[in-house]
XYZ file of C-alpha atoms in Angstrom:
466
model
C 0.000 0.000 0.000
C 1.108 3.106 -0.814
C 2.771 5.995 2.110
C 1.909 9.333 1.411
C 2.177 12.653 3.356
C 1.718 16.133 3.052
C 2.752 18.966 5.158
C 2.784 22.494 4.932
C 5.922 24.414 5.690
C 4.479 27.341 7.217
C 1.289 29.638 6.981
C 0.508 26.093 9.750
C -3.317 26.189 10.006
C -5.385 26.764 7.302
C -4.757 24.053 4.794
C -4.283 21.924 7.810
C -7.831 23.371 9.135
C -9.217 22.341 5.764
C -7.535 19.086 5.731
C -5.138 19.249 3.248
C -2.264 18.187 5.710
C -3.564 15.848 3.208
C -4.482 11.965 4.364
C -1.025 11.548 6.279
C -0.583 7.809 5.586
C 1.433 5.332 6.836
C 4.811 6.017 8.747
C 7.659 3.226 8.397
C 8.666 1.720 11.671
C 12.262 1.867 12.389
C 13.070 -0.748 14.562
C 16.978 0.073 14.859
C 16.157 3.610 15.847
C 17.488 5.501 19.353
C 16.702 7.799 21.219
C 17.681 11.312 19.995
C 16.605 14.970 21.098
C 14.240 17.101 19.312
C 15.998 19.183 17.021
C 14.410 22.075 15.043
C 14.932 22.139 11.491
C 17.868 23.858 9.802
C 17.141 27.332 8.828
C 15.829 27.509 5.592
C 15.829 24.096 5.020
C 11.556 23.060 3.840
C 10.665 20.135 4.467
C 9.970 17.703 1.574
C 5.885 17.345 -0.071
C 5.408 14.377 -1.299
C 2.128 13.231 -3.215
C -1.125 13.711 -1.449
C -2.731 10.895 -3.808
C -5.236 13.484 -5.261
C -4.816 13.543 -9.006
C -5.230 17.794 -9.077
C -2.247 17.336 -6.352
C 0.485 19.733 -7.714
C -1.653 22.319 -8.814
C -3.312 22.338 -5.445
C 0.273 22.568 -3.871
C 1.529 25.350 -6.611
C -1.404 27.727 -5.914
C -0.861 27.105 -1.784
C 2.666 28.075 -2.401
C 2.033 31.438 -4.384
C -0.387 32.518 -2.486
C 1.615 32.026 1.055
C 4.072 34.646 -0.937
C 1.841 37.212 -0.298
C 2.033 38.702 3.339
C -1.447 40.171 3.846
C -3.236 36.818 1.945
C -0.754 35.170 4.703
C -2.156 36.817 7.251
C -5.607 36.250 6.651
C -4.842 32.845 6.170
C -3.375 32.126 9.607
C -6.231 33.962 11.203
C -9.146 31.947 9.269
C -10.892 29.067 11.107
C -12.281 25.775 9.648
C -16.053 27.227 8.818
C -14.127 30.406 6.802
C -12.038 28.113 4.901
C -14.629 25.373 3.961
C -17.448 28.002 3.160
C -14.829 29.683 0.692
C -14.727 32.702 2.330
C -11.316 33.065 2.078
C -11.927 33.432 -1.929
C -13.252 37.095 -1.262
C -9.843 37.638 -0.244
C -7.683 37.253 -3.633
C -8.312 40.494 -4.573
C -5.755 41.691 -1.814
C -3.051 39.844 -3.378
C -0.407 41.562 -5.226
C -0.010 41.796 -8.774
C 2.593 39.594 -9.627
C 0.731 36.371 -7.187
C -2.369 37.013 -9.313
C 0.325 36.615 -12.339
C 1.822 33.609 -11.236
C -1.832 32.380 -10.625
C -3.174 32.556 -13.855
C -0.263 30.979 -15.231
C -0.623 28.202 -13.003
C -4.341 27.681 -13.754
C -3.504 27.577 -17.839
C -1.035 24.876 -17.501
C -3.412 22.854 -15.425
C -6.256 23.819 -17.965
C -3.900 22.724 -20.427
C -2.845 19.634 -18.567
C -6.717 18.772 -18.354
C -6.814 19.022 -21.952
C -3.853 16.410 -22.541
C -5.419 14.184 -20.476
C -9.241 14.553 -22.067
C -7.617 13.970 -25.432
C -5.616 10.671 -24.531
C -8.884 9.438 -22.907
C -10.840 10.496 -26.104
C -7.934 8.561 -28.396
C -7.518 5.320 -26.230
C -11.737 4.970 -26.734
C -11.055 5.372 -30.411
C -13.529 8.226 -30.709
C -14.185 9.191 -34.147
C -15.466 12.793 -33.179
C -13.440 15.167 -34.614
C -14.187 18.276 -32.897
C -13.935 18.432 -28.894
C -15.496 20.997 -27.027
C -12.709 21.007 -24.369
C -15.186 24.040 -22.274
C -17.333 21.235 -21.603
C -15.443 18.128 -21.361
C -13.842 20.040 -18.353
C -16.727 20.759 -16.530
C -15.750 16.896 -15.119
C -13.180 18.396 -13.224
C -14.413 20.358 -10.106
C -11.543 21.594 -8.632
C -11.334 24.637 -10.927
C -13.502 27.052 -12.620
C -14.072 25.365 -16.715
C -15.708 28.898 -17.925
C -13.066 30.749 -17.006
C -9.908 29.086 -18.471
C -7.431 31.721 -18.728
C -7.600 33.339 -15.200
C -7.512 32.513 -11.618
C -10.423 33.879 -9.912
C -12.179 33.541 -6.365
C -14.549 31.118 -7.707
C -11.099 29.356 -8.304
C -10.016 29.175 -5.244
C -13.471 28.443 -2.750
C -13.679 25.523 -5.772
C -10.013 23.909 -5.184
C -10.692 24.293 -1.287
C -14.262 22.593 -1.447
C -12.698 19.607 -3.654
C -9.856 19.035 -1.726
C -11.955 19.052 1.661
C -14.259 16.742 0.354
C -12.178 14.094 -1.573
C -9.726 14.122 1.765
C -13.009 13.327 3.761
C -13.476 10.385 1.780
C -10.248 9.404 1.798
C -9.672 7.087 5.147
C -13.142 5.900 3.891
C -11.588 4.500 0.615
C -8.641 3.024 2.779
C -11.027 0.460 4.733
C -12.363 0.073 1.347
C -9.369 -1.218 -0.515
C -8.318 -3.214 2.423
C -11.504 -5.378 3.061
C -11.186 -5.878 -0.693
C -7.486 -7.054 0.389
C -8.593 -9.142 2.831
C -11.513 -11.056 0.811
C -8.901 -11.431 -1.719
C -6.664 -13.568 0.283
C -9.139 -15.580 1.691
C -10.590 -16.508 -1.617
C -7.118 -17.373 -2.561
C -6.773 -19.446 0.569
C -9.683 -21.670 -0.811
C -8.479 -22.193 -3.887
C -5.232 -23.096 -2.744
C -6.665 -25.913 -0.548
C -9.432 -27.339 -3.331
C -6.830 -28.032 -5.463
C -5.601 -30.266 -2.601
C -6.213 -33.849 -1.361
C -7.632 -34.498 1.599
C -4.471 -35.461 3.611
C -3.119 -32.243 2.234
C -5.630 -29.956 3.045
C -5.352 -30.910 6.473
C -1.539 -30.300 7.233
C -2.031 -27.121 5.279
C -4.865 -25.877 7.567
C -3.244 -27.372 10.564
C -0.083 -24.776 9.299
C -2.019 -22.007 9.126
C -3.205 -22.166 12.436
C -0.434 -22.576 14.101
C 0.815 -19.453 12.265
C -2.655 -17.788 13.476
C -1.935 -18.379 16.926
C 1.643 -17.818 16.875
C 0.500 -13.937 15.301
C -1.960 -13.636 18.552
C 1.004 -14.697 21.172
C 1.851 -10.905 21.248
C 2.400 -8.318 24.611
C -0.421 -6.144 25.949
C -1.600 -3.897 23.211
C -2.114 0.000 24.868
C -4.988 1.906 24.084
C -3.332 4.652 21.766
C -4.092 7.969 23.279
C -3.883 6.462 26.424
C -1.671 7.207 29.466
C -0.057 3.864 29.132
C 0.652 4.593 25.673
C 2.235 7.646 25.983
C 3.953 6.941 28.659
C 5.725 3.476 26.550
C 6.712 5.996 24.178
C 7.678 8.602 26.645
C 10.514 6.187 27.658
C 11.037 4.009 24.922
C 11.644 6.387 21.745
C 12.256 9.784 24.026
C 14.519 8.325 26.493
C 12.695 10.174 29.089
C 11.929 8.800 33.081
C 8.415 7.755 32.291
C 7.571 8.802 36.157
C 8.355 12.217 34.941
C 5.707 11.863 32.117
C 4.451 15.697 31.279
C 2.044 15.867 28.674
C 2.879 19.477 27.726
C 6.194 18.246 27.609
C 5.018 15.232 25.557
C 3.479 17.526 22.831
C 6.162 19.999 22.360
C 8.464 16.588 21.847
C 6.369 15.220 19.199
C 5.095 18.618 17.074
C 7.662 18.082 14.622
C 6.979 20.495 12.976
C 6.641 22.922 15.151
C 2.881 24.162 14.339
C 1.542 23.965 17.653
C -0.650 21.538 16.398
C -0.667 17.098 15.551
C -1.321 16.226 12.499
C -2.230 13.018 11.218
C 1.174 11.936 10.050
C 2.323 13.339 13.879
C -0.156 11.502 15.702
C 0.463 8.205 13.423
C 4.488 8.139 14.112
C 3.031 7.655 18.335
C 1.585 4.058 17.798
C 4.832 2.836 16.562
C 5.594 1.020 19.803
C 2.221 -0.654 19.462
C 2.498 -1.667 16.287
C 5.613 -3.028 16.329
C 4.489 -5.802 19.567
C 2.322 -7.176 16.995
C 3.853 -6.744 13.259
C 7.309 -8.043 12.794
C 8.245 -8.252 8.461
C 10.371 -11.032 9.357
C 7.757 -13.271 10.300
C 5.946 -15.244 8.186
C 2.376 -14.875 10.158
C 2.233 -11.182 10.263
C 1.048 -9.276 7.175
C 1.713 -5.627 6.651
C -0.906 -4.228 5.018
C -2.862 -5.879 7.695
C -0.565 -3.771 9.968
C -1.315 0.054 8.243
C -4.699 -0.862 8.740
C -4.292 -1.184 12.207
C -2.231 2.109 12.351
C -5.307 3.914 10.600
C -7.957 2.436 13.254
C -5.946 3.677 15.641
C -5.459 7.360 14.273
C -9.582 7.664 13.810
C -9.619 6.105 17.887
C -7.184 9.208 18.968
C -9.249 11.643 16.610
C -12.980 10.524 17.510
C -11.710 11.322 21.394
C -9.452 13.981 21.322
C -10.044 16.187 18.303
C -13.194 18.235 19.644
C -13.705 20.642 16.718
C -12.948 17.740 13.895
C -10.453 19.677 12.015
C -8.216 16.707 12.131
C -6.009 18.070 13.931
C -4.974 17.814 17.939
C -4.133 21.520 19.288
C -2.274 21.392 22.765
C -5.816 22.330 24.845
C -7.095 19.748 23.442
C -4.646 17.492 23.856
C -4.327 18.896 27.875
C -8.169 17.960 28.189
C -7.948 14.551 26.887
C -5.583 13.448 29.576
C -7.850 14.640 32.277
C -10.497 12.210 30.926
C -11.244 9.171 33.209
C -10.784 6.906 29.743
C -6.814 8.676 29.520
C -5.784 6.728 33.131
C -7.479 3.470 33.187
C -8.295 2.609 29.294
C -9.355 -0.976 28.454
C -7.244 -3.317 26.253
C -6.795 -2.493 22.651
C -8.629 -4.593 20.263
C -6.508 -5.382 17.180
C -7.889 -6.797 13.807
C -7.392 -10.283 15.118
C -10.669 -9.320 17.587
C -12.655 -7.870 15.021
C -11.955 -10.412 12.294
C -13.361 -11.062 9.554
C -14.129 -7.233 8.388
C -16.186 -9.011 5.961
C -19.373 -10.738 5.481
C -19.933 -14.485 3.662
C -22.619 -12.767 1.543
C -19.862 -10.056 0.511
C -17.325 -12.809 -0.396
C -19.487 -15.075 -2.079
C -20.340 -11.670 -4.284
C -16.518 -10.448 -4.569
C -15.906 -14.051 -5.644
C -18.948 -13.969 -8.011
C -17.181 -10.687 -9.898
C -13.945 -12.504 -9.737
C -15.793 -15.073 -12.010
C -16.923 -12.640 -14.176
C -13.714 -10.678 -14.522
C -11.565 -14.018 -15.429
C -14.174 -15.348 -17.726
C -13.981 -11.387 -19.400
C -9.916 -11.626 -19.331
C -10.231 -15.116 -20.694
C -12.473 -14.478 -23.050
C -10.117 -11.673 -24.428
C -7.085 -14.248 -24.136
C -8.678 -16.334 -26.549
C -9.685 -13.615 -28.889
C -5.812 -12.616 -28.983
C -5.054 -15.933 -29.875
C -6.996 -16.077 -32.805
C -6.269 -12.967 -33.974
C -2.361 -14.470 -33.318
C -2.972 -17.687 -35.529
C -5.021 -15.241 -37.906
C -1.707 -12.643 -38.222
C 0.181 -16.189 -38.509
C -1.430 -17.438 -41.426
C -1.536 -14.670 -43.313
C 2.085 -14.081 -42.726
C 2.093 -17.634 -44.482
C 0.200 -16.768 -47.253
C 2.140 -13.902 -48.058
C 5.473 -15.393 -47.643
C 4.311 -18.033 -50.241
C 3.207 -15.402 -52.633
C 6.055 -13.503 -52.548
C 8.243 -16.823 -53.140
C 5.449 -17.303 -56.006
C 6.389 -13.889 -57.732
C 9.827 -14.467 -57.088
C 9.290 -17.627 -59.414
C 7.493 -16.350 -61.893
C 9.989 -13.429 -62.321
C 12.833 -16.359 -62.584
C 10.966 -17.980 -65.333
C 9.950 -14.778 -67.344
C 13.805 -13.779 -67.251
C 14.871 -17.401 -68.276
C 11.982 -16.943 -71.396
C 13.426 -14.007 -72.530
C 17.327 -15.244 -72.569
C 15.919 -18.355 -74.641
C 13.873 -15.964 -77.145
C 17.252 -13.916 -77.967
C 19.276 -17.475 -78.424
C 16.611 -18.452 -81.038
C 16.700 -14.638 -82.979
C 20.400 -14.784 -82.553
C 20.593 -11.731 -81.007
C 23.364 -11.874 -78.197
C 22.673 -12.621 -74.550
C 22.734 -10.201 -71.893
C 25.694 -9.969 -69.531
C 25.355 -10.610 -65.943
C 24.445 -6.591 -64.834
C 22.112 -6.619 -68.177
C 24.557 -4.904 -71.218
C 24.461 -6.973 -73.903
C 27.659 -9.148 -74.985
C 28.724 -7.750 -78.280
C 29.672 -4.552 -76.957
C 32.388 -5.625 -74.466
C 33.874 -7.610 -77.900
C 33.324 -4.507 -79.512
C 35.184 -2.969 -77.418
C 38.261 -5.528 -77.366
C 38.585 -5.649 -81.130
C 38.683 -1.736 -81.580
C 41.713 -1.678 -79.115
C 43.240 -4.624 -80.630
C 43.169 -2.485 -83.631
C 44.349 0.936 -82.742
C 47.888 -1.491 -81.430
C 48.300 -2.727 -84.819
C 48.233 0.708 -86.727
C 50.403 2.375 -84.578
C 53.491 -0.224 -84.101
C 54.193 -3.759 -86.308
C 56.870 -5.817 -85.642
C 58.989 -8.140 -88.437
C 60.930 -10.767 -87.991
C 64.665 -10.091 -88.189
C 64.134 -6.473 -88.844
C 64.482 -3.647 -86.006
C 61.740 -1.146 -85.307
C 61.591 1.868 -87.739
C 60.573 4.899 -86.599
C 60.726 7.466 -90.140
C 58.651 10.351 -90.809
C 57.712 11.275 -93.930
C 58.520 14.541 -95.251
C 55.952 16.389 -98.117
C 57.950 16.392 -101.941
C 59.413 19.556 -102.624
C 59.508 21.718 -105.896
C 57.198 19.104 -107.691
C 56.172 20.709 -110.906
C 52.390 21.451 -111.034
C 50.385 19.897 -113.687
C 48.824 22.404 -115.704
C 46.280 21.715 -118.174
């Protein structure tokens, strides 16, 4: 499954407010990791955004960045709330921004207009359309992060648009998660079937016997903590802090673990605390514990922490609320946490006979289309046959016109070509006329030398006269 993160650098509350630290996913467990001190970030050192998931995802990033540029949009930004930013409000705004952010933001908005665009037309070319006008105005209109009448500048409508999409598809995000994983989960099992019907009897049962013993061996794990809870806080307190966990201060605890240093947890903050937890009951080494199984976990946990601690659902913990948690009766005597192994299956019979049903369909689809590639393979094949033979056919039939027309000129006597196609009495032609210039020029005697004379014109003939 994929890790993704997003964090803003500064301007630390409204895109966080609005959600866009952006689905924090999974954090990797380092299990060789010590103790250090908190250390604030170099000085000008940002730290790195990766990919939120959402397809709009660097346009939504470029148009945060520009407008943090500007120090009076800045402003109003840090002092907006959660209702301001998701009721657009904060779109009446633009027009305070300078000239050369409003620049930048209409070039930004072409290039993802134009982006749009690309995409439309690859979609429109992999169907095979045969339309040969697009009205791109309207094909865009799928897309409602941004403003499709308006396609050359960024407006306020622009902006309240981005922030309502991006609030709404992060809402559904964690939604999607437990999605794709139950879909993960029916997956294996149907693969765990098939794997032991294509076994005999004395097979199947080692092979089930196996897999429980690696079942139970998962479940021999410590005492999972409630996360959020005292107990929890405190593990971490003195196993990744290094700190006396008799000393425990939760105002203490927060400064330690805001990263970031926006007075506030964020997902990806909060996530990086169940670490410990995780790692009593997920090991990648062995054989009976599954990872993905384990990010699931990680998210159930994260919703547990924000259902009881984040009061105003911004998805985010500030420090009073994090204060007032602990001085719930749930913070100092929590029950047990129950892991996926307690809640298992996450599915119904009725929902895997059904996911099995469509994986019926699908295979008899993609087998289906095997078999049509096949014949169109044997199809390509023969005609590559065919036409191999008929170009060996006209290769004959050239042979044999060429061999006619040598045997015609043999039978009118007229000479036969040469091998590049001149005809034969020329070159002869040619040897006789040198042979022949030789002979006039020199001529050699037996017993006589060479005589070289010139002949010199009679002089003072007399001239016949009639």
């Amino acid at each position: 499954m994929a890790k993704r993160s997003w964090r803003m650098t500064s301007g630390p509350h409204w895109l966080l407010l609005l959600s866009i630290t952006f689905g924090a996913w999974s954090v990797p467990i380092d299990r060789n990791a010590v103790p250090q001190e908190a250390h604030p970030p170099p000085e000008g050192k940002q730290e790195e955004n990766l990919d939120t998931g959402l397809f709009y995802d660097r346009y939504l990033r470029e148009v945060v960045e520009v407008l943090e540029t500007d120090p009076l949009f800045r402003e109003k930004l840090q002092a907006a709330n959660t209702e301001d930013i998701e009721k657009g409000r904060l779109g009446k705004e633009l027009d305070l921004v300078g000239h050369h952010v409003r620049t930048r933001l209409d070039e930004l908005k072409r290039q993802e207009v134009a982006r749009l665009r690309m995409l439309l037309k690859a979609k429109l070319d992999s169907t095979n359309t045969e339309t040969l006008q697009i009205d791109h105005a309207a094909l865009l209109k799928q897309f409602e992060h941004l403003d499709p009448h308006n396609q050359n500048t960024f407006e306020s409508a622009d902006l309240e648009l981005l922030i309502a999409t991006a609030a709404k598809d992060l809402r559904n995000y964690d939604l999607e998660r437990h999605k794709e994983f139950k879909r993960y989960e029916m997956l294996k099992e149907h693969e765990r079937r098939e794997h032991l019907r294509g076994l005999d009897q004395e097979e199947q049962e080692r092979e089930e016997q196996r897999l429980q013993r690696l079942s139970e061996k998962h479940r021999q794990h410590p005492k999972v903590y409630a996360p959020g809870s005292v107990a929890q806080l405190r593990e971490v307190w003195r196993e990744t802090d290094g700190l006396d966990p008799q000393e425990f201060d939760p105002r203490t605890f927060f400064s330690l673990h805001d990263t970031n240093g926006d007075s506030v947890l964020d997902e990806q903050e909060l996530e990086a605390l169940f670490t410990k937890e995780l790692e009593k009951v997920y090991d990648p080494r062995n054989e009976e514990d599954d990872m993905i199984e384990m990010e699931e976990e990680r998210l159930r946990m994260r919703e547990h922490v924000m259902k009881n601690v984040d009061v105003n659902q911004d998805r985010l913990v500030s420090l009073d609320e994090f204060l007032r948690s602990t001085q719930k009766r749930e913070f100092g005597s929590p029950e047990e946490w129950k892991t996926l192994d307690d809640s298992k299956p996450v599915y119904t019979e009725a929902e895997l006979q059904q996911f099995e049903a469509e994986l019926r369909e699908k295979e008899a689809e993609l087998a289906q289309r095997a078999e049509s590639l096949r014949q169109e393979e044997e199809l390509l094949k023969q005609w590559g046959t065919a036409l191999e033979a008929q170009r060996n056919e006209y290769q004959q039939a050239v042979m044999d016109m060429s061999q006619r027309q040598r045997n015609q000129q043999a039978v009118d006597g007229q000479p036969l070509p040469g091998p590049n196609g001149e005809l034969q009495f020329q070159q002869e032609m040619k040897n006789l006329e040198e042979q022949g210039a030789n002979a006039t020029v020199s001529q050699n005697f037996p017993g006589e030398e060479r005589m070289n004379t010139s002949i010199e014109p009679t002089q003072n003939l007399p001239l016949h006269t009639s």
